[in-house]
Structure formats: structure tokens, C-alpha cells
Amino acid sequence: MDSEPGYRLQGTQGHWVWLSRADAWEAAQELATLLDEDAAAVESTAAADTMS
């Protein structure tokens, strides 16, 4: 195992993956961006539905 601090995650198929803190932070930021984009799309769709 790497001496760098990080996270050991188990996938759905039982495989283990090592993420450094920097990689985990980057992945979290990317996920947050995707969730924000998805939420904006849902909100705009809901607004369009109420206007029609």
C-alpha cells in the first residue's frame, strides 16, 4: 500500500481501489459539478412544466 494518505474503497464487484486524497478531492469536485448541472436541468424542466 502507498505511504501517501488516502482512501481504500471497495467496488461493487469486490475489487479494492486506492485513491489518494488529491484524487478523492478531484472526484468529489467533479461529482458536485455533475449534481449541480443535473439539479439545474431538473429545475428548468419543472419550471417549463408549470408554465405549460
Coordinates of C-alpha atoms in Angstrom, one line a residue:
M1 CA 0.0 0.0 0.0
D2 CA 1.1 3.5 -0.7
S3 CA 2.5 5.6 2.2
E4 CA 0.6 8.7 1.0
P5 CA -2.6 9.3 2.9
G6 CA -5.7 8.3 1.1
Y7 CA -8.8 6.1 0.9
R8 CA -9.2 2.4 0.2
L9 CA -12.6 1.8 -1.4
Q10 CA -14.3 -1.5 -2.3
G11 CA -16.2 -1.6 -5.5
T12 CA -19.5 -3.5 -6.2
Q13 CA -17.6 -6.4 -7.6
G14 CA -15.4 -6.8 -4.6
H15 CA -12.3 -5.1 -6.1
W16 CA -10.3 -2.6 -3.9
V17 CA -9.2 0.7 -5.2
W18 CA -6.7 3.1 -3.6
L19 CA -7.4 6.8 -4.0
S20 CA -5.0 9.5 -2.8
R21 CA -6.6 12.4 -1.0
A22 CA -5.9 14.6 -4.0
D23 CA -7.7 12.1 -6.4
A24 CA -10.6 11.8 -4.0
W25 CA -10.9 15.5 -3.8
E26 CA -10.9 15.9 -7.6
A27 CA -13.5 13.1 -7.9
A28 CA -15.7 14.8 -5.3
Q29 CA -15.5 18.1 -7.1
E30 CA -16.4 16.5 -10.4
L31 CA -19.3 14.8 -8.8
A32 CA -20.5 18.0 -7.2
T33 CA -20.4 19.7 -10.6
L34 CA -22.4 17.0 -12.2
L35 CA -25.0 17.0 -9.5
D36 CA -25.3 20.8 -9.8
E37 CA -25.8 20.5 -13.5
D38 CA -28.4 17.8 -13.1
A39 CA -30.3 19.8 -10.4
A40 CA -30.3 22.8 -12.7
A41 CA -31.7 20.7 -15.5
V42 CA -34.5 19.3 -13.3
E43 CA -35.4 22.7 -12.0
S44 CA -35.6 24.2 -15.5
T45 CA -37.8 21.2 -16.7
A46 CA -40.1 21.6 -13.7
A47 CA -40.4 25.3 -14.4
A48 CA -41.2 24.6 -18.0
D49 CA -43.8 22.1 -17.0
T50 CA -45.6 24.5 -14.7
M51 CA -45.8 27.2 -17.5
S52 CA -47.4 24.9 -20.0

